[in-house]
PDB file of C-alpha atoms and ligand atoms in Angstrom:
ATOM      1  CA  UNK W 667       3.454  -1.027  23.308  1.00 73.00           C
ATOM      2  CA  UNK W 668      -0.042  -0.160  22.175  1.00 84.00           C
ATOM      3  CA  UNK W 669      -0.466   0.614  18.535  1.00 92.00           C
ATOM      4  CA  UNK W 670      -1.937   3.968  17.709  1.00 95.00           C
ATOM      5  CA  UNK W 671      -4.748   4.181  15.170  1.00 97.00           C
ATOM      6  CA  UNK W 672      -5.769   7.553  13.814  1.00 97.00           C
ATOM      7  CA  UNK W 673      -9.423   7.861  12.806  1.00 97.00           C
ATOM      8  CA  UNK W 674     -10.152  10.758  10.462  1.00 98.00           C
ATOM      9  CA  UNK W 675     -13.922  10.879  10.259  1.00 96.00           C
ATOM     10  CA  UNK W 676     -16.365  13.772  10.568  1.00 96.00           C
ATOM     11  CA  UNK W 677     -19.367  11.651  11.480  1.00 94.00           C
ATOM     12  CA  UNK W 678     -19.077  11.657  15.221  1.00 95.00           C
ATOM     13  CA  UNK W 679     -21.134   8.488  15.745  1.00 94.00           C
ATOM     14  CA  UNK W 680     -18.961   6.462  13.397  1.00 93.00           C
ATOM     15  CA  UNK W 681     -15.730   7.833  14.862  1.00 95.00           C
ATOM     16  CA  UNK W 682     -16.863   7.041  18.392  1.00 95.00           C
ATOM     17  CA  UNK W 683     -18.032   3.556  17.479  1.00 93.00           C
ATOM     18  CA  UNK W 684     -14.774   2.787  15.698  1.00 94.00           C
ATOM     19  CA  UNK W 685     -12.699   4.175  18.511  1.00 96.00           C
ATOM     20  CA  UNK W 686     -14.625   2.155  21.092  1.00 95.00           C
ATOM     21  CA  UNK W 687     -14.155  -1.078  19.180  1.00 94.00           C
ATOM     22  CA  UNK W 688     -10.494  -0.440  18.528  1.00 95.00           C
ATOM     23  CA  UNK W 689      -9.847   0.263  22.177  1.00 95.00           C
ATOM     24  CA  UNK W 690     -11.616  -2.984  23.038  1.00 93.00           C
ATOM     25  CA  UNK W 691      -9.228  -4.698  20.645  1.00 92.00           C
ATOM     26  CA  UNK W 692      -6.255  -3.206  22.474  1.00 93.00           C
ATOM     27  CA  UNK W 693      -5.382  -0.225  20.328  1.00 95.00           C
ATOM     28  CA  UNK W 694      -4.849   3.358  21.291  1.00 96.00           C
ATOM     29  CA  UNK W 695      -6.985   5.708  19.203  1.00 97.00           C
ATOM     30  CA  UNK W 696      -6.899   9.301  18.043  1.00 97.00           C
ATOM     31  CA  UNK W 697      -9.814  11.031  16.385  1.00 97.00           C
ATOM     32  CA  UNK W 698      -9.840  13.968  14.012  1.00 97.00           C
ATOM     33  CA  UNK W 699     -13.140  15.227  12.631  1.00 96.00           C
ATOM     34  CA  UNK W 700     -11.642  17.644  10.149  1.00 97.00           C
ATOM     35  CA  UNK W 701      -9.469  16.799   7.168  1.00 97.00           C
ATOM     36  CA  UNK W 702      -6.686  19.285   7.719  1.00 97.00           C
ATOM     37  CA  UNK W 703      -6.533  18.572  11.411  1.00 97.00           C
ATOM     38  CA  UNK W 704      -6.361  14.849  10.641  1.00 97.00           C
ATOM     39  CA  UNK W 705      -3.592  15.349   8.112  1.00 97.00           C
ATOM     40  CA  UNK W 706      -1.527  17.324  10.601  1.00 96.00           C
ATOM     41  CA  UNK W 707      -2.170  14.761  13.306  1.00 96.00           C
ATOM     42  CA  UNK W 708      -0.952  12.002  10.979  1.00 95.00           C
ATOM     43  CA  UNK W 709       2.345  13.826  10.566  1.00 93.00           C
ATOM     44  CA  UNK W 710       2.826  14.760  14.209  1.00 94.00           C
ATOM     45  CA  UNK W 711       1.626  11.503  15.782  1.00 93.00           C
ATOM     46  CA  UNK W 712       2.852   9.007  13.178  1.00 92.00           C
ATOM     47  CA  UNK W 713       0.176   6.422  13.983  1.00 94.00           C
ATOM     48  CA  UNK W 714       0.541   2.755  13.010  1.00 93.00           C
ATOM     49  CA  UNK W 715      -2.477   3.020  10.749  1.00 95.00           C
ATOM     50  CA  UNK W 716      -5.034   5.573   9.538  1.00 96.00           C
ATOM     51  CA  UNK W 717      -8.734   4.965   9.022  1.00 96.00           C
ATOM     52  CA  UNK W 718      -9.604   7.674   6.561  1.00 95.00           C
ATOM     53  CA  UNK W 719     -13.056   8.863   5.597  1.00 94.00           C
ATOM     54  CA  UNK W 720     -13.462  10.011   2.014  1.00 91.00           C
ATOM     55  CA  UNK W 721     -15.715  13.047   2.447  1.00 90.00           C
ATOM     56  CA  UNK W 722     -14.334  15.437   5.044  1.00 94.00           C
ATOM     57  CA  UNK W 723     -14.432  19.150   5.724  1.00 94.00           C
ATOM     58  CA  UNK W 724     -11.421  21.286   4.684  1.00 95.00           C
ATOM     59  CA  UNK W 725      -9.409  18.478   3.047  1.00 94.00           C
ATOM     60  CA  UNK W 726     -10.916  15.259   1.720  1.00 92.00           C
ATOM     61  CA  UNK W 727      -9.662  11.705   2.070  1.00 92.00           C
ATOM     62  CA  UNK W 728      -8.247  11.579  -1.440  1.00 89.00           C
ATOM     63  CA  UNK W 729      -6.182  14.718  -0.866  1.00 91.00           C
ATOM     64  CA  UNK W 730      -4.950  13.495   2.496  1.00 94.00           C
ATOM     65  CA  UNK W 731      -3.894  10.165   1.061  1.00 91.00           C
ATOM     66  CA  UNK W 732      -2.188  11.778  -1.904  1.00 88.00           C
ATOM     67  CA  UNK W 733      -0.421  14.352   0.228  1.00 90.00           C
ATOM     68  CA  UNK W 734       0.847  11.798   2.758  1.00 89.00           C
ATOM     69  CA  UNK W 735       2.269   9.623   0.006  1.00 83.00           C
ATOM     70  CA  UNK W 736       3.823  12.658  -1.669  1.00 82.00           C
ATOM     71  CA  UNK W 737       5.548  13.399   1.593  1.00 83.00           C
ATOM     72  CA  UNK W 738       6.793   9.801   1.629  1.00 77.00           C
ATOM     73  CA  UNK W 739       4.709   8.873   4.636  1.00 82.00           C
ATOM     74  CA  UNK W 740       4.105   5.136   4.332  1.00 81.00           C
ATOM     75  CA  UNK W 741       1.565   4.696   7.147  1.00 88.00           C
ATOM     76  CA  UNK W 742      -1.008   2.079   6.076  1.00 90.00           C
ATOM     77  CA  UNK W 743      -4.350   3.669   5.180  1.00 91.00           C
ATOM     78  CA  UNK W 744      -7.820   2.148   5.114  1.00 91.00           C
ATOM     79  CA  UNK W 745     -10.300   4.337   3.259  1.00 89.00           C
ATOM     80  CA  UNK W 746     -13.921   4.598   4.294  1.00 89.00           C
ATOM     81  CA  UNK W 747     -16.537   5.418   1.721  1.00 85.00           C
ATOM     82  CA  UNK W 748     -20.285   5.787   1.849  1.00 80.00           C
ATOM     83  CA  UNK W 749     -22.312   3.521  -0.371  1.00 68.00           C
ATOM     84  CA  UNK W 750     -23.709   6.334  -2.475  1.00 66.00           C
ATOM     85  CA  UNK W 751     -20.378   8.059  -2.944  1.00 67.00           C
ATOM     86  CA  UNK W 752     -18.791   7.673  -6.287  1.00 66.00           C
ATOM     87  CA  UNK W 753     -15.506   6.116  -5.407  1.00 65.00           C
ATOM     88  CA  UNK W 754     -13.274   4.119  -7.622  1.00 68.00           C
ATOM     89  CA  UNK W 755     -11.402   1.727  -5.382  1.00 65.00           C
ATOM     90  CA  UNK W 756      -8.652   1.414  -7.923  1.00 63.00           C
ATOM     91  CA  UNK W 757      -8.187   5.152  -7.776  1.00 67.00           C
ATOM     92  CA  UNK W 758      -7.957   4.938  -3.993  1.00 67.00           C
ATOM     93  CA  UNK W 759      -5.366   2.224  -4.189  1.00 68.00           C
ATOM     94  CA  UNK W 760      -3.572   4.116  -6.867  1.00 70.00           C
ATOM     95  CA  UNK W 761      -3.285   7.012  -4.469  1.00 73.00           C
ATOM     96  CA  UNK W 762      -1.624   4.722  -1.974  1.00 75.00           C
ATOM     97  CA  UNK W 763      -4.443   3.419   0.227  1.00 82.00           C
ATOM     98  CA  UNK W 764      -3.940  -0.153   1.443  1.00 81.00           C
ATOM     99  CA  UNK W 765      -7.563  -1.142   1.704  1.00 82.00           C
ATOM    100  CA  UNK W 766     -11.011   0.380   1.614  1.00 81.00           C
ATOM    101  CA  UNK W 767     -14.387  -0.286   3.187  1.00 85.00           C
ATOM    102  CA  UNK W 768     -17.887   0.798   2.292  1.00 84.00           C
ATOM    103  CA  UNK W 769     -20.256   2.147   4.936  1.00 84.00           C
ATOM    104  CA  UNK W 770     -22.238   0.839   6.651  1.00 84.00           C
ATOM    105  CA  UNK W 771     -19.822  -1.767   8.000  1.00 85.00           C
ATOM    106  CA  UNK W 772     -19.691  -3.798  11.141  1.00 87.00           C
ATOM    107  CA  UNK W 773     -17.101  -2.584  13.641  1.00 84.00           C
ATOM    108  CA  UNK W 774     -15.902  -6.142  13.944  1.00 85.00           C
ATOM    109  CA  UNK W 775     -15.146  -6.215  10.239  1.00 86.00           C
ATOM    110  CA  UNK W 776     -13.162  -2.990  10.446  1.00 87.00           C
ATOM    111  CA  UNK W 777     -11.120  -4.298  13.341  1.00 90.00           C
ATOM    112  CA  UNK W 778     -10.417  -7.480  11.382  1.00 89.00           C
ATOM    113  CA  UNK W 779      -9.313  -5.460   8.342  1.00 88.00           C
ATOM    114  CA  UNK W 780      -7.103  -3.254  10.462  1.00 90.00           C
ATOM    115  CA  UNK W 781      -5.444  -6.257  12.022  1.00 88.00           C
ATOM    116  CA  UNK W 782      -4.909  -7.781   8.591  1.00 84.00           C
ATOM    117  CA  UNK W 783      -3.322  -4.636   7.187  1.00 85.00           C
ATOM    118  CA  UNK W 784      -1.083  -4.235  10.244  1.00 85.00           C
ATOM    119  CA  UNK W 785      -0.105  -7.879  10.134  1.00 80.00           C
ATOM    120  CA  UNK W 786       0.816  -7.579   6.486  1.00 75.00           C
ATOM    121  CA  UNK W 787       3.026  -4.573   7.006  1.00 72.00           C
ATOM    122  CA  UNK W 788       4.695  -6.146  10.040  1.00 70.00           C
ATOM    123  CA  UNK W 789       4.802  -9.661   8.628  1.00 60.00           C
ATOM    124  CA  UNK W 790       6.751  -8.278   5.760  1.00 57.00           C
ATOM    125  CA  UNK W 791       9.359  -6.758   8.063  1.00 52.00           C
ATOM    126  CA  UNK W 792       9.659  -9.921  10.159  1.00 47.00           C
ATOM    127  CA  UNK W 793      10.127 -12.279   7.237  1.00 46.00           C
ATOM    128  CA  UNK W 794      12.643  -9.941   5.732  1.00 43.00           C
ATOM    129  CA  UNK W 795      14.647  -9.797   8.934  1.00 45.00           C
ATOM    130  CA  UNK W 796      14.567 -13.585   9.141  1.00 47.00           C
ATOM    131  CA  UNK W 797      15.963 -13.976   5.686  1.00 45.00           C
ATOM    132  CA  UNK W 798      19.195 -12.400   6.995  1.00 46.00           C
ATOM    133  CA  UNK W 799      20.537  -9.247   5.486  1.00 53.00           C
ATOM    134  CA  UNK W 800      19.763 -10.157   1.937  1.00 73.00           C
ATOM    135  CA  UNK W 801      20.545  -7.966  -0.979  1.00 81.00           C
ATOM    136  CA  UNK W 802      18.835  -8.456  -4.291  1.00 84.00           C
ATOM    137  CA  UNK W 803      20.812  -7.049  -7.129  1.00 84.00           C
ATOM    138  CA  UNK W 804      19.790  -7.021 -10.739  1.00 83.00           C
ATOM    139  CA  UNK W 805      21.677  -4.749 -13.060  1.00 81.00           C
ATOM    140  CA  UNK W 806      21.405  -1.192 -11.808  1.00 85.00           C
ATOM    141  CA  UNK W 807      18.664  -2.112  -9.395  1.00 88.00           C
ATOM    142  CA  UNK W 808      19.535  -2.995  -5.807  1.00 89.00           C
ATOM    143  CA  UNK W 809      16.859  -3.989  -3.310  1.00 90.00           C
ATOM    144  CA  UNK W 810      17.266  -4.600   0.406  1.00 86.00           C
ATOM    145  CA  UNK W 811      14.032  -6.318   1.430  1.00 83.00           C
ATOM    146  CA  UNK W 812      14.755  -6.290   5.171  1.00 76.00           C
ATOM    147  CA  UNK W 813      15.457  -2.563   5.170  1.00 77.00           C
ATOM    148  CA  UNK W 814      12.606  -1.751   2.856  1.00 80.00           C
ATOM    149  CA  UNK W 815      15.020   0.109   0.627  1.00 85.00           C
ATOM    150  CA  UNK W 816      15.698   0.073  -3.069  1.00 90.00           C
ATOM    151  CA  UNK W 817      18.225   1.882  -5.181  1.00 90.00           C
ATOM    152  CA  UNK W 818      18.538   2.517  -8.878  1.00 90.00           C
ATOM    153  CA  UNK W 819      21.971   3.653  -9.999  1.00 88.00           C
ATOM    154  CA  UNK W 820      22.711   4.203  -6.290  1.00 86.00           C
ATOM    155  CA  UNK W 821      19.823   6.618  -6.036  1.00 89.00           C
ATOM    156  CA  UNK W 822      17.234   5.682  -3.449  1.00 90.00           C
ATOM    157  CA  UNK W 823      13.714   4.975  -4.690  1.00 91.00           C
ATOM    158  CA  UNK W 824      10.536   5.586  -2.754  1.00 88.00           C
ATOM    159  CA  UNK W 825       7.719   3.061  -2.778  1.00 87.00           C
ATOM    160  CA  UNK W 826       4.438   2.527  -1.016  1.00 85.00           C
ATOM    161  CA  UNK W 827       4.455  -0.667   1.072  1.00 83.00           C
ATOM    162  CA  UNK W 828       2.416  -2.530  -1.552  1.00 86.00           C
ATOM    163  CA  UNK W 829       4.640  -1.440  -4.405  1.00 90.00           C
ATOM    164  CA  UNK W 830       7.655  -2.618  -2.477  1.00 90.00           C
ATOM    165  CA  UNK W 831       6.082  -5.991  -1.673  1.00 90.00           C
ATOM    166  CA  UNK W 832       5.166  -6.432  -5.310  1.00 93.00           C
ATOM    167  CA  UNK W 833       8.677  -5.584  -6.440  1.00 94.00           C
ATOM    168  CA  UNK W 834      10.256  -8.023  -3.984  1.00 91.00           C
ATOM    169  CA  UNK W 835       7.848 -10.762  -5.007  1.00 91.00           C
ATOM    170  CA  UNK W 836       8.567 -10.203  -8.688  1.00 93.00           C
ATOM    171  CA  UNK W 837      12.307 -10.274  -8.044  1.00 91.00           C
ATOM    172  CA  UNK W 838      12.065 -13.413  -5.932  1.00 87.00           C
ATOM    173  CA  UNK W 839      10.338 -15.030  -8.884  1.00 89.00           C
ATOM    174  CA  UNK W 840      12.443 -13.534 -11.615  1.00 89.00           C
ATOM    175  CA  UNK W 841      12.274 -15.016 -15.094  1.00 88.00           C
ATOM    176  CA  UNK W 842       8.951 -16.638 -14.252  1.00 90.00           C
ATOM    177  CA  UNK W 843       5.698 -15.578 -15.809  1.00 93.00           C
ATOM    178  CA  UNK W 844       3.259 -14.580 -13.081  1.00 93.00           C
ATOM    179  CA  UNK W 845      -0.416 -14.110 -13.759  1.00 91.00           C
ATOM    180  CA  UNK W 846      -2.322 -11.143 -12.360  1.00 90.00           C
ATOM    181  CA  UNK W 847      -4.266 -13.523 -10.133  1.00 86.00           C
ATOM    182  CA  UNK W 848      -1.050 -15.020  -8.786  1.00 86.00           C
ATOM    183  CA  UNK W 849       0.286 -11.583  -7.999  1.00 90.00           C
ATOM    184  CA  UNK W 850      -2.993 -10.507  -6.464  1.00 86.00           C
ATOM    185  CA  UNK W 851      -3.120 -13.430  -4.071  1.00 81.00           C
ATOM    186  CA  UNK W 852       0.602 -13.350  -3.287  1.00 83.00           C
ATOM    187  CA  UNK W 853       0.882  -9.652  -2.591  1.00 86.00           C
ATOM    188  CA  UNK W 854      -2.632  -8.623  -1.579  1.00 79.00           C
ATOM    189  CA  UNK W 855      -3.208 -11.947   0.208  1.00 68.00           C
ATOM    190  CA  UNK W 856      -6.959 -11.904   0.404  1.00 58.00           C
ATOM    191  CA  UNK W 857      -9.670 -11.344  -2.090  1.00 53.00           C
ATOM    192  CA  UNK W 858      -9.813  -7.828  -3.420  1.00 54.00           C
ATOM    193  CA  UNK W 859     -13.034  -8.748  -5.188  1.00 56.00           C
ATOM    194  CA  UNK W 860     -10.670 -10.228  -7.746  1.00 61.00           C
ATOM    195  CA  UNK W 861     -10.012  -6.890  -9.341  1.00 74.00           C
ATOM    196  CA  UNK W 862      -6.746  -7.429 -11.133  1.00 79.00           C
ATOM    197  CA  UNK W 863      -6.598  -3.826 -12.323  1.00 84.00           C
ATOM    198  CA  UNK W 864      -4.946  -3.144  -8.990  1.00 85.00           C
ATOM    199  CA  UNK W 865      -2.003  -5.233 -10.159  1.00 90.00           C
ATOM    200  CA  UNK W 866      -1.735  -3.276 -13.404  1.00 92.00           C
ATOM    201  CA  UNK W 867      -1.865   0.029 -11.557  1.00 90.00           C
ATOM    202  CA  UNK W 868       0.944  -1.010  -9.222  1.00 92.00           C
ATOM    203  CA  UNK W 869       3.027  -2.438 -12.049  1.00 95.00           C
ATOM    204  CA  UNK W 870       2.753   0.853 -13.862  1.00 94.00           C
ATOM    205  CA  UNK W 871       3.890   2.707 -10.744  1.00 92.00           C
ATOM    206  CA  UNK W 872       6.835   0.372 -10.335  1.00 94.00           C
ATOM    207  CA  UNK W 873       7.802   0.897 -13.952  1.00 95.00           C
ATOM    208  CA  UNK W 874       7.673   4.652 -13.543  1.00 93.00           C
ATOM    209  CA  UNK W 875      10.134   4.284 -10.709  1.00 93.00           C
ATOM    210  CA  UNK W 876      12.554   1.590 -11.823  1.00 92.00           C
ATOM    211  CA  UNK W 877      12.512   1.729 -15.603  1.00 91.00           C
ATOM    212  CA  UNK W 878      14.477   4.304 -17.508  1.00 87.00           C
ATOM    213  CA  UNK W 879      11.773   4.275 -20.136  1.00 89.00           C
ATOM    214  CA  UNK W 880       8.540   2.901 -18.756  1.00 85.00           C
ATOM    215  CA  UNK W 881       7.242   2.406 -22.300  1.00 88.00           C
ATOM    216  CA  UNK W 882      10.127   0.090 -23.032  1.00 91.00           C
ATOM    217  CA  UNK W 883      10.583  -1.709 -19.746  1.00 92.00           C
ATOM    218  CA  UNK W 884      13.698  -3.811 -19.302  1.00 90.00           C
ATOM    219  CA  UNK W 885      12.816  -5.236 -15.894  1.00 93.00           C
ATOM    220  CA  UNK W 886       9.094  -5.817 -15.798  1.00 95.00           C
ATOM    221  CA  UNK W 887       7.882  -7.335 -19.029  1.00 94.00           C
ATOM    222  CA  UNK W 888       4.233  -7.679 -19.963  1.00 94.00           C
ATOM    223  CA  UNK W 889       3.469 -11.167 -21.171  1.00 92.00           C
ATOM    224  CA  UNK W 890       0.400 -10.667 -23.323  1.00 91.00           C
ATOM    225  CA  UNK W 891      -2.631 -12.623 -22.295  1.00 87.00           C
ATOM    226  CA  UNK W 892      -0.825 -13.989 -19.259  1.00 89.00           C
ATOM    227  CA  UNK W 893       0.649 -11.467 -16.870  1.00 93.00           C
ATOM    228  CA  UNK W 894       4.080 -10.159 -16.018  1.00 96.00           C
ATOM    229  CA  UNK W 895       7.635 -11.350 -15.794  1.00 94.00           C
ATOM    230  CA  UNK W 896      10.566  -9.794 -14.003  1.00 94.00           C
ATOM    231  CA  UNK W 897      13.616 -10.204 -16.144  1.00 91.00           C
ATOM    232  CA  UNK W 898      17.262  -9.870 -15.466  1.00 81.00           C
ATOM    233  CA  UNK W 899      18.324  -7.197 -17.936  1.00 72.00           C
ATOM    234  CA  UNK W 900      20.835  -8.384 -20.482  1.00 70.00           C
ATOM    235  CA  UNK W 901      24.277  -6.905 -19.997  1.00 65.00           C
ATOM    236  CA  UNK W 902      24.901  -4.137 -22.501  1.00 57.00           C
TER     237      UNK W 902
HETATM  238 CA1   CA U2314     -17.707  12.101   5.944  1.00 96.35          CA
END
């Protein structure tokens, strides 16, 4: 089955160029030139991935990204930004985008990025299925990597795909100190311009979700000057 890519972009020439190249690469494409329309299309069409422009009429890329994640829609998102636009990539990733690109870009590069993001989200599912129906249980935290589900005190938690990957990786390496660079290359795979703040942002999101008191984390410990360690909480 062809994968559907939704392009939310108000610059017609860019949208058309992207769509053309994606079709050449074997994808089905949908185009929305207005923010609100794009947001609604994302919900009704549930595409495999969204290429999302930052500046859009009626609802901008940041709002769309935030709103989709609020509604627990985990569709991978690649943000597009213009060179002169003030855009903090960490903020974008914090909002739940999976990657970002600065215009002007070569269509070939976008297609490559899209493939990489799709591969990562699928690769994760495949490896998890292969590793049988594993359950990772640590204290009150239960994680089912193959089902992409996690529970705290039997209450289901919601994560973005990257947060979930990070959590699983930390748990797989529990009681080991992991540097930010290690986490960056293990979870984000390729070079994110080496910006390790992304790791800190995601760790803080994970803590908000799994720790009872994120200021006094029992699971994810900060190892000063080094990185992070996932610890098995001591029985009380
Ligand atoms: Ca625009």
